[in-house]
PDB file of C-alpha atoms and ligand atoms in Angstrom:
ATOM      1  CA  UNK A  39      -0.342  -6.577   7.185  1.00  0.00           C
ATOM      2  CA  UNK A  40      -2.487  -7.948   4.339  1.00  0.00           C
ATOM      3  CA  UNK A  41      -0.689  -5.822   1.694  1.00  0.00           C
ATOM      4  CA  UNK A  42       0.515  -7.567  -1.513  1.00  0.00           C
ATOM      5  CA  UNK A  43       3.975  -6.950  -2.957  1.00  0.00           C
ATOM      6  CA  UNK A  44       5.441  -7.791  -6.346  1.00  0.00           C
ATOM      7  CA  UNK A  45       8.685  -9.793  -6.617  1.00  0.00           C
ATOM      8  CA  UNK A  46      10.722  -8.659  -9.561  1.00  0.00           C
ATOM      9  CA  UNK A  47      13.144 -11.603  -9.069  1.00  0.00           C
ATOM     10  CA  UNK A  48      11.927 -15.174  -8.518  1.00  0.00           C
ATOM     11  CA  UNK A  49      12.211 -16.641  -4.986  1.00  0.00           C
ATOM     12  CA  UNK A  50      15.077 -18.952  -4.172  1.00  0.00           C
ATOM     13  CA  UNK A  51      15.282 -21.608  -1.451  1.00  0.00           C
ATOM     14  CA  UNK A  52      12.243 -20.248   0.415  1.00  0.00           C
ATOM     15  CA  UNK A  53      13.539 -16.668   0.406  1.00  0.00           C
ATOM     16  CA  UNK A  54      12.735 -13.653  -1.720  1.00  0.00           C
ATOM     17  CA  UNK A  55      13.824 -10.046  -1.908  1.00  0.00           C
ATOM     18  CA  UNK A  56      11.645  -6.987  -2.404  1.00  0.00           C
ATOM     19  CA  UNK A  57      13.524  -4.300  -4.330  1.00  0.00           C
ATOM     20  CA  UNK A  58      13.074  -0.662  -5.445  1.00  0.00           C
ATOM     21  CA  UNK A  59       9.595   0.836  -5.062  1.00  0.00           C
ATOM     22  CA  UNK A  60       8.149  -2.278  -3.518  1.00  0.00           C
ATOM     23  CA  UNK A  61      10.709  -2.303  -0.668  1.00  0.00           C
ATOM     24  CA  UNK A  62      10.359   1.485  -0.176  1.00  0.00           C
ATOM     25  CA  UNK A  63       6.558   1.157  -0.049  1.00  0.00           C
ATOM     26  CA  UNK A  64       6.756  -1.490   2.684  1.00  0.00           C
ATOM     27  CA  UNK A  65       9.392   0.313   4.779  1.00  0.00           C
ATOM     28  CA  UNK A  66       8.721   4.037   4.293  1.00  0.00           C
ATOM     29  CA  UNK A  67       4.996   4.211   3.539  1.00  0.00           C
ATOM     30  CA  UNK A  68       3.619   1.279   5.567  1.00  0.00           C
ATOM     31  CA  UNK A  69       6.355   1.380   8.288  1.00  0.00           C
ATOM     32  CA  UNK A  70       6.933  -2.374   7.904  1.00  0.00           C
ATOM     33  CA  UNK A  71       9.022  -4.071  10.580  1.00  0.00           C
ATOM     34  CA  UNK A  72      10.940  -7.348  10.934  1.00  0.00           C
ATOM     35  CA  UNK A  73       8.379 -10.081  11.714  1.00  0.00           C
ATOM     36  CA  UNK A  74       5.526  -8.507   9.782  1.00  0.00           C
ATOM     37  CA  UNK A  75       3.437 -10.843   7.639  1.00  0.00           C
ATOM     38  CA  UNK A  76       2.777  -9.863   3.968  1.00  0.00           C
ATOM     39  CA  UNK A  77       1.759 -11.571   0.763  1.00  0.00           C
ATOM     40  CA  UNK A  78       3.872 -11.649  -2.409  1.00  0.00           C
ATOM     41  CA  UNK A  79       3.394 -12.656  -6.066  1.00  0.00           C
ATOM     42  CA  UNK A  80       5.815 -12.873  -9.008  1.00  0.00           C
ATOM     43  CA  UNK A  81       3.365 -12.534 -11.907  1.00  0.00           C
ATOM     44  CA  UNK A  82       3.493 -16.212 -12.805  1.00  0.00           C
ATOM     45  CA  UNK A  83       0.235 -17.016 -11.029  1.00  0.00           C
ATOM     46  CA  UNK A  84       1.654 -18.013  -7.609  1.00  0.00           C
ATOM     47  CA  UNK A  85       1.155 -16.111  -4.356  1.00  0.00           C
ATOM     48  CA  UNK A  86       2.970 -16.725  -1.096  1.00  0.00           C
ATOM     49  CA  UNK A  87       2.415 -15.645   2.482  1.00  0.00           C
ATOM     50  CA  UNK A  88       5.751 -14.193   3.691  1.00  0.00           C
ATOM     51  CA  UNK A  89       7.478 -12.843   6.806  1.00  0.00           C
ATOM     52  CA  UNK A  90       9.823  -9.898   6.886  1.00  0.00           C
ATOM     53  CA  UNK A  91      13.300 -11.205   7.886  1.00  0.00           C
ATOM     54  CA  UNK A  92      15.558  -8.227   7.309  1.00  0.00           C
ATOM     55  CA  UNK A  93      15.206  -4.627   6.199  1.00  0.00           C
ATOM     56  CA  UNK A  94      18.069  -3.066   4.252  1.00  0.00           C
ATOM     57  CA  UNK A  95      18.608   0.321   2.720  1.00  0.00           C
ATOM     58  CA  UNK A  96      16.807  -0.478  -0.576  1.00  0.00           C
ATOM     59  CA  UNK A  97      15.673  -4.045  -0.141  1.00  0.00           C
ATOM     60  CA  UNK A  98      13.665  -6.256   2.160  1.00  0.00           C
ATOM     61  CA  UNK A  99      14.382  -9.918   2.665  1.00  0.00           C
ATOM     62  CA  UNK A 100      11.385 -12.247   3.131  1.00  0.00           C
ATOM     63  CA  UNK A 101      10.952 -15.789   4.214  1.00  0.00           C
ATOM     64  CA  UNK A 102       8.199 -17.489   2.182  1.00  0.00           C
ATOM     65  CA  UNK A 103       5.591 -19.906   3.345  1.00  0.00           C
ATOM     66  CA  UNK A 104       3.895 -22.549   1.128  1.00  0.00           C
ATOM     67  CA  UNK A 105       2.246 -21.017  -1.996  1.00  0.00           C
ATOM     68  CA  UNK A 106      -1.367 -19.971  -1.428  1.00  0.00           C
ATOM     69  CA  UNK A 107      -2.722 -20.160  -4.932  1.00  0.00           C
ATOM     70  CA  UNK A 108      -1.654 -21.080  -8.413  1.00  0.00           C
ATOM     71  CA  UNK A 109      -3.915 -19.086 -10.693  1.00  0.00           C
ATOM     72  CA  UNK A 110      -5.068 -20.785 -13.855  1.00  0.00           C
ATOM     73  CA  UNK A 111      -4.619 -18.421 -16.793  1.00  0.00           C
ATOM     74  CA  UNK A 112      -7.954 -16.961 -17.892  1.00  0.00           C
ATOM     75  CA  UNK A 113      -8.944 -18.969 -20.934  1.00  0.00           C
ATOM     76  CA  UNK A 114      -9.397 -18.277 -23.767  1.00  0.00           C
ATOM     77  CA  UNK A 115      -6.833 -15.495 -23.642  1.00  0.00           C
ATOM     78  CA  UNK A 116      -8.017 -12.089 -24.830  1.00  0.00           C
ATOM     79  CA  UNK A 117      -5.835  -9.415 -26.444  1.00  0.00           C
ATOM     80  CA  UNK A 118      -7.123  -5.876 -26.716  1.00  0.00           C
ATOM     81  CA  UNK A 119      -5.448  -3.676 -29.273  1.00  0.00           C
ATOM     82  CA  UNK A 120      -6.489  -0.132 -28.353  1.00  0.00           C
ATOM     83  CA  UNK A 121      -5.664   3.282 -29.862  1.00  0.00           C
ATOM     84  CA  UNK A 122      -4.520   4.802 -26.558  1.00  0.00           C
ATOM     85  CA  UNK A 123      -6.542   7.749 -25.174  1.00  0.00           C
ATOM     86  CA  UNK A 124      -4.627  10.630 -23.597  1.00  0.00           C
ATOM     87  CA  UNK A 125      -3.385  11.167 -19.999  1.00  0.00           C
ATOM     88  CA  UNK A 126      -5.117   9.700 -17.017  1.00  0.00           C
ATOM     89  CA  UNK A 127      -7.578   7.843 -19.229  1.00  0.00           C
ATOM     90  CA  UNK A 128      -4.707   5.463 -20.081  1.00  0.00           C
ATOM     91  CA  UNK A 129      -4.273   4.701 -16.417  1.00  0.00           C
ATOM     92  CA  UNK A 130      -7.960   3.970 -15.986  1.00  0.00           C
ATOM     93  CA  UNK A 131      -7.985   1.725 -19.088  1.00  0.00           C
ATOM     94  CA  UNK A 132      -5.063  -0.369 -17.806  1.00  0.00           C
ATOM     95  CA  UNK A 133      -6.532  -0.676 -14.303  1.00  0.00           C
ATOM     96  CA  UNK A 134      -9.895  -1.923 -15.578  1.00  0.00           C
ATOM     97  CA  UNK A 135      -8.520  -4.293 -18.231  1.00  0.00           C
ATOM     98  CA  UNK A 136      -6.200  -5.851 -15.663  1.00  0.00           C
ATOM     99  CA  UNK A 137      -9.055  -6.339 -13.206  1.00  0.00           C
ATOM    100  CA  UNK A 138     -11.160  -7.964 -15.995  1.00  0.00           C
ATOM    101  CA  UNK A 139      -8.483 -10.561 -16.679  1.00  0.00           C
ATOM    102  CA  UNK A 140      -7.354  -9.403 -20.156  1.00  0.00           C
ATOM    103  CA  UNK A 141      -4.192 -11.246 -21.130  1.00  0.00           C
ATOM    104  CA  UNK A 142      -2.528  -8.545 -23.254  1.00  0.00           C
ATOM    105  CA  UNK A 143      -2.981  -4.902 -24.140  1.00  0.00           C
ATOM    106  CA  UNK A 144      -1.392  -3.705 -27.415  1.00  0.00           C
ATOM    107  CA  UNK A 145      -1.215   0.024 -28.140  1.00  0.00           C
ATOM    108  CA  UNK A 146      -2.763   0.317 -31.557  1.00  0.00           C
ATOM    109  CA  UNK A 147      -1.141   2.728 -33.969  1.00  0.00           C
ATOM    110  CA  UNK A 148      -3.884   4.219 -36.175  1.00  0.00           C
ATOM    111  CA  UNK A 149      -4.104   7.090 -38.671  1.00  0.00           C
ATOM    112  CA  UNK A 150      -6.162   9.261 -36.300  1.00  0.00           C
ATOM    113  CA  UNK A 151      -4.403   8.223 -33.030  1.00  0.00           C
ATOM    114  CA  UNK A 152      -3.790  11.017 -30.486  1.00  0.00           C
ATOM    115  CA  UNK A 153      -1.409   9.468 -27.981  1.00  0.00           C
ATOM    116  CA  UNK A 154       2.001   8.074 -28.835  1.00  0.00           C
ATOM    117  CA  UNK A 155       3.104   4.914 -27.088  1.00  0.00           C
ATOM    118  CA  UNK A 156       6.566   6.179 -26.134  1.00  0.00           C
ATOM    119  CA  UNK A 157       8.889   3.972 -24.009  1.00  0.00           C
ATOM    120  CA  UNK A 158       8.009   6.225 -21.061  1.00  0.00           C
ATOM    121  CA  UNK A 159       4.284   5.748 -21.703  1.00  0.00           C
ATOM    122  CA  UNK A 160       4.692   1.941 -21.927  1.00  0.00           C
ATOM    123  CA  UNK A 161       6.641   1.946 -18.652  1.00  0.00           C
ATOM    124  CA  UNK A 162       3.776   3.862 -16.977  1.00  0.00           C
ATOM    125  CA  UNK A 163       1.253   1.357 -18.355  1.00  0.00           C
ATOM    126  CA  UNK A 164       3.325  -1.539 -16.934  1.00  0.00           C
ATOM    127  CA  UNK A 165       3.413   0.129 -13.546  1.00  0.00           C
ATOM    128  CA  UNK A 166      -0.353   0.528 -13.752  1.00  0.00           C
ATOM    129  CA  UNK A 167      -0.738  -3.199 -14.375  1.00  0.00           C
ATOM    130  CA  UNK A 168       1.333  -3.941 -11.279  1.00  0.00           C
ATOM    131  CA  UNK A 169      -0.743  -1.644  -9.102  1.00  0.00           C
ATOM    132  CA  UNK A 170      -3.972  -3.122 -10.385  1.00  0.00           C
ATOM    133  CA  UNK A 171      -2.648  -6.672  -9.805  1.00  0.00           C
ATOM    134  CA  UNK A 172      -1.703  -5.832  -6.244  1.00  0.00           C
ATOM    135  CA  UNK A 173      -5.035  -4.241  -5.498  1.00  0.00           C
ATOM    136  CA  UNK A 174      -7.295  -6.789  -7.254  1.00  0.00           C
ATOM    137  CA  UNK A 175      -5.619 -10.058  -6.233  1.00  0.00           C
ATOM    138  CA  UNK A 176      -4.669 -10.921  -9.788  1.00  0.00           C
ATOM    139  CA  UNK A 177      -1.498 -13.012  -9.753  1.00  0.00           C
ATOM    140  CA  UNK A 178      -0.620 -12.926 -13.432  1.00  0.00           C
ATOM    141  CA  UNK A 179       0.534  -9.704 -15.061  1.00  0.00           C
ATOM    142  CA  UNK A 180      -1.412  -8.350 -18.043  1.00  0.00           C
ATOM    143  CA  UNK A 181       1.233  -8.040 -20.754  1.00  0.00           C
ATOM    144  CA  UNK A 182       1.735  -4.608 -22.326  1.00  0.00           C
ATOM    145  CA  UNK A 183       2.756  -5.294 -25.900  1.00  0.00           C
ATOM    146  CA  UNK A 184       4.814  -3.207 -28.231  1.00  0.00           C
ATOM    147  CA  UNK A 185       2.789  -0.705 -30.344  1.00  0.00           C
ATOM    148  CA  UNK A 186       1.401  -2.273 -33.553  1.00  0.00           C
ATOM    149  CA  UNK A 187      -0.320  -0.974 -36.697  1.00  0.00           C
ATOM    150  CA  UNK A 188      -3.392  -2.722 -38.039  1.00  0.00           C
ATOM    151  CA  UNK A 189      -1.283  -4.205 -40.852  1.00  0.00           C
ATOM    152  CA  UNK A 190       1.193  -5.634 -38.381  1.00  0.00           C
ATOM    153  CA  UNK A 191      -1.526  -7.167 -36.206  1.00  0.00           C
ATOM    154  CA  UNK A 192      -3.175  -8.772 -39.258  1.00  0.00           C
ATOM    155  CA  UNK A 193       0.218 -10.149 -40.425  1.00  0.00           C
ATOM    156  CA  UNK A 194       1.213 -11.522 -37.014  1.00  0.00           C
ATOM    157  CA  UNK A 195      -2.025 -13.003 -35.790  1.00  0.00           C
ATOM    158  CA  UNK A 196      -2.094 -16.780 -35.290  1.00  0.00           C
ATOM    159  CA  UNK A 197      -4.490 -18.521 -37.675  1.00  0.00           C
ATOM    160  CA  UNK A 198      -6.601 -19.933 -34.741  1.00  0.00           C
ATOM    161  CA  UNK A 199      -7.232 -16.510 -33.201  1.00  0.00           C
ATOM    162  CA  UNK A 200     -10.328 -14.668 -34.377  1.00  0.00           C
ATOM    163  CA  UNK A 201     -10.327 -10.933 -34.677  1.00  0.00           C
ATOM    164  CA  UNK A 202     -13.031  -8.454 -33.846  1.00  0.00           C
ATOM    165  CA  UNK A 203     -13.243  -4.683 -34.238  1.00  0.00           C
ATOM    166  CA  UNK A 204     -15.450  -2.398 -32.163  1.00  0.00           C
ATOM    167  CA  UNK A 205     -17.448  -0.331 -34.673  1.00  0.00           C
ATOM    168  CA  UNK A 206     -20.373   1.979 -33.797  1.00  0.00           C
ATOM    169  CA  UNK A 207     -23.448   0.926 -35.726  1.00  0.00           C
ATOM    170  CA  UNK A 208     -22.401  -2.736 -36.157  1.00  0.00           C
ATOM    171  CA  UNK A 209     -24.555  -5.609 -34.760  1.00  0.00           C
ATOM    172  CA  UNK A 210     -23.789  -6.599 -31.187  1.00  0.00           C
ATOM    173  CA  UNK A 211     -21.783  -9.743 -30.424  1.00  0.00           C
ATOM    174  CA  UNK A 212     -23.858 -12.895 -30.172  1.00  0.00           C
ATOM    175  CA  UNK A 213     -23.793 -13.861 -26.451  1.00  0.00           C
ATOM    176  CA  UNK A 214     -23.162 -17.552 -27.304  1.00  0.00           C
ATOM    177  CA  UNK A 215     -20.216 -16.515 -29.422  1.00  0.00           C
ATOM    178  CA  UNK A 216     -18.703 -14.091 -26.894  1.00  0.00           C
ATOM    179  CA  UNK A 217     -16.096 -16.102 -25.037  1.00  0.00           C
ATOM    180  CA  UNK A 218     -15.770 -19.047 -27.447  1.00  0.00           C
ATOM    181  CA  UNK A 219     -12.142 -18.799 -28.513  1.00  0.00           C
ATOM    182  CA  UNK A 220      -8.965 -16.756 -28.050  1.00  0.00           C
ATOM    183  CA  UNK A 221      -9.525 -13.338 -29.621  1.00  0.00           C
ATOM    184  CA  UNK A 222      -7.855 -10.110 -30.545  1.00  0.00           C
ATOM    185  CA  UNK A 223     -10.229  -7.169 -30.316  1.00  0.00           C
ATOM    186  CA  UNK A 224      -9.514  -3.745 -31.740  1.00  0.00           C
ATOM    187  CA  UNK A 225     -10.716  -0.384 -30.484  1.00  0.00           C
ATOM    188  CA  UNK A 226     -10.190   2.800 -32.522  1.00  0.00           C
ATOM    189  CA  UNK A 227      -9.121   6.319 -31.573  1.00  0.00           C
ATOM    190  CA  UNK A 228     -11.425   9.199 -30.548  1.00  0.00           C
ATOM    191  CA  UNK A 229     -11.751  10.203 -34.192  1.00  0.00           C
ATOM    192  CA  UNK A 230     -12.630   6.613 -35.196  1.00  0.00           C
ATOM    193  CA  UNK A 231     -10.942   4.349 -37.677  1.00  0.00           C
ATOM    194  CA  UNK A 232     -10.202   5.785 -41.101  1.00  0.00           C
ATOM    195  CA  UNK A 233     -12.147   4.279 -44.041  1.00  0.00           C
ATOM    196  CA  UNK A 234      -9.024   2.529 -45.375  1.00  0.00           C
ATOM    197  CA  UNK A 235      -8.341   0.963 -42.012  1.00  0.00           C
ATOM    198  CA  UNK A 236     -11.859  -0.465 -41.809  1.00  0.00           C
ATOM    199  CA  UNK A 237     -11.574  -1.639 -45.405  1.00  0.00           C
ATOM    200  CA  UNK A 238      -8.349  -3.535 -44.573  1.00  0.00           C
ATOM    201  CA  UNK A 239     -10.020  -5.150 -41.615  1.00  0.00           C
ATOM    202  CA  UNK A 240     -13.089  -6.116 -43.660  1.00  0.00           C
ATOM    203  CA  UNK A 241     -10.842  -7.585 -46.376  1.00  0.00           C
ATOM    204  CA  UNK A 242      -9.113  -9.733 -43.699  1.00  0.00           C
ATOM    205  CA  UNK A 243     -12.487 -11.041 -42.467  1.00  0.00           C
ATOM    206  CA  UNK A 244     -12.355  -9.181 -39.149  1.00  0.00           C
ATOM    207  CA  UNK A 245     -15.849  -9.137 -37.560  1.00  0.00           C
ATOM    208  CA  UNK A 246     -17.333  -5.721 -36.750  1.00  0.00           C
ATOM    209  CA  UNK A 247     -18.959  -5.611 -33.296  1.00  0.00           C
ATOM    210  CA  UNK A 248     -21.388  -2.980 -31.959  1.00  0.00           C
ATOM    211  CA  UNK A 249     -21.458  -1.974 -28.277  1.00  0.00           C
ATOM    212  CA  UNK A 250     -24.833  -0.270 -28.039  1.00  0.00           C
ATOM    213  CA  UNK A 251     -26.533   2.827 -29.443  1.00  0.00           C
ATOM    214  CA  UNK A 252     -24.173   5.471 -27.958  1.00  0.00           C
ATOM    215  CA  UNK A 253     -20.703   6.578 -28.948  1.00  0.00           C
ATOM    216  CA  UNK A 254     -18.323   5.429 -26.231  1.00  0.00           C
ATOM    217  CA  UNK A 255     -14.984   6.944 -25.294  1.00  0.00           C
ATOM    218  CA  UNK A 256     -12.058   4.734 -26.284  1.00  0.00           C
ATOM    219  CA  UNK A 257     -11.513   3.342 -22.732  1.00  0.00           C
ATOM    220  CA  UNK A 258     -15.232   2.710 -22.210  1.00  0.00           C
ATOM    221  CA  UNK A 259     -15.382   0.775 -25.481  1.00  0.00           C
ATOM    222  CA  UNK A 260     -12.357  -1.295 -24.588  1.00  0.00           C
ATOM    223  CA  UNK A 261     -13.761  -2.121 -21.154  1.00  0.00           C
ATOM    224  CA  UNK A 262     -17.188  -2.969 -22.530  1.00  0.00           C
ATOM    225  CA  UNK A 263     -15.604  -5.298 -25.093  1.00  0.00           C
ATOM    226  CA  UNK A 264     -13.401  -6.907 -22.497  1.00  0.00           C
ATOM    227  CA  UNK A 265     -16.342  -7.482 -20.197  1.00  0.00           C
ATOM    228  CA  UNK A 266     -18.188  -9.287 -23.023  1.00  0.00           C
ATOM    229  CA  UNK A 267     -15.213 -11.378 -24.154  1.00  0.00           C
ATOM    230  CA  UNK A 268     -12.995 -12.083 -21.140  1.00  0.00           C
TER     231      UNK A 268
HETATM  232  N1  SAM B 473     -16.846   9.050 -34.468  1.00  0.00           N
HETATM  233  C1  SAM B 473     -16.092   7.885 -34.198  1.00  0.00           C
HETATM  234  C2  SAM B 473     -16.612   6.681 -34.990  1.00  0.00           C
HETATM  235  O1  SAM B 473     -17.665   6.800 -35.557  1.00  0.00           O
HETATM  236  O2  SAM B 473     -15.955   5.647 -35.013  1.00  0.00           O
HETATM  237  C3  SAM B 473     -16.175   7.595 -32.738  1.00  0.00           C
HETATM  238  C4  SAM B 473     -14.979   6.967 -32.204  1.00  0.00           C
HETATM  239  S1  SAM B 473     -15.118   6.314 -30.593  1.00  0.00           S
HETATM  240  C5  SAM B 473     -15.010   7.740 -29.606  1.00  0.00           C
HETATM  241  C6  SAM B 473     -13.620   5.465 -30.368  1.00  0.00           C
HETATM  242  C7  SAM B 473     -13.692   4.006 -30.692  1.00  0.00           C
HETATM  243  O3  SAM B 473     -14.470   3.299 -29.728  1.00  0.00           O
HETATM  244  C8  SAM B 473     -14.304   3.599 -32.008  1.00  0.00           C
HETATM  245  O4  SAM B 473     -13.360   3.674 -33.041  1.00  0.00           O
HETATM  246  C9  SAM B 473     -14.737   2.211 -31.758  1.00  0.00           C
HETATM  247  O5  SAM B 473     -13.710   1.245 -31.920  1.00  0.00           O
HETATM  248  C10 SAM B 473     -15.177   2.228 -30.291  1.00  0.00           C
HETATM  249  N2  SAM B 473     -16.613   2.491 -30.108  1.00  0.00           N
HETATM  250  C11 SAM B 473     -17.131   3.624 -29.501  1.00  0.00           C
HETATM  251  N3  SAM B 473     -18.490   3.485 -29.386  1.00  0.00           N
HETATM  252  C12 SAM B 473     -18.789   2.252 -29.933  1.00  0.00           C
HETATM  253  C13 SAM B 473     -20.065   1.564 -30.096  1.00  0.00           C
HETATM  254  N4  SAM B 473     -21.190   2.030 -29.702  1.00  0.00           N
HETATM  255  N5  SAM B 473     -19.988   0.339 -30.657  1.00  0.00           N
HETATM  256  C14 SAM B 473     -18.787  -0.198 -31.020  1.00  0.00           C
HETATM  257  N6  SAM B 473     -17.623   0.457 -30.932  1.00  0.00           N
HETATM  258  C15 SAM B 473     -17.595   1.635 -30.373  1.00  0.00           C
END
């Protein structure tokens, strides 16, 4: 079985335990049996081949082999602060940003935002990250940050991190400049940023970046920006 499973608790003495949905998926969906070979990761960058040792009611005990890979964190790290779109488009956004190696997704609270980042929504985003990691072979989890306003992001940003904002009509990012340093990139809501939000970003020296001649949906703009910067 080449399936990958996520360990919510770190391995200990060459053993690990799959719990909850991960254990149920192995046993009930994939009909896993004692002796089956699987691969597991814990989100820190390490992946292990493992053998099923015991199957319990809600957990599966595994014996781990030597680690297969220790992923080097994608550098420089990229944070995308995105005014979340609605419904399934959030799922798509998280899947693609995880695949592209984005380090952190922050739900951006804007004046014209349409989707609230409730605790339930954040939990769904985190589950989406896990699924995308399992499917894509990524061994580090993309962090889902707490929702932030533009003012909070400006206040909290480290001095060495540059900030960009996707803005229709702005000049495209210089290719040589694209992946130079750690960055926080902002994408606005379907209705666009309000004039006062853009004014605050301009006053803070945030660089406006264009993504071509067409108006992109929020998730398309976020993915296009990630593909240029990650
Ligand atoms: N009418 C809105 C406006 O003019 O900003 C359109 C908003 S668009 C659907 C949602 C967000 O995606 C925008 O706030 C912007 O951050 C980003 N975006 C969409 N198309 C873009 C483009 N061609 N270049 C740069 N950013 C874009």
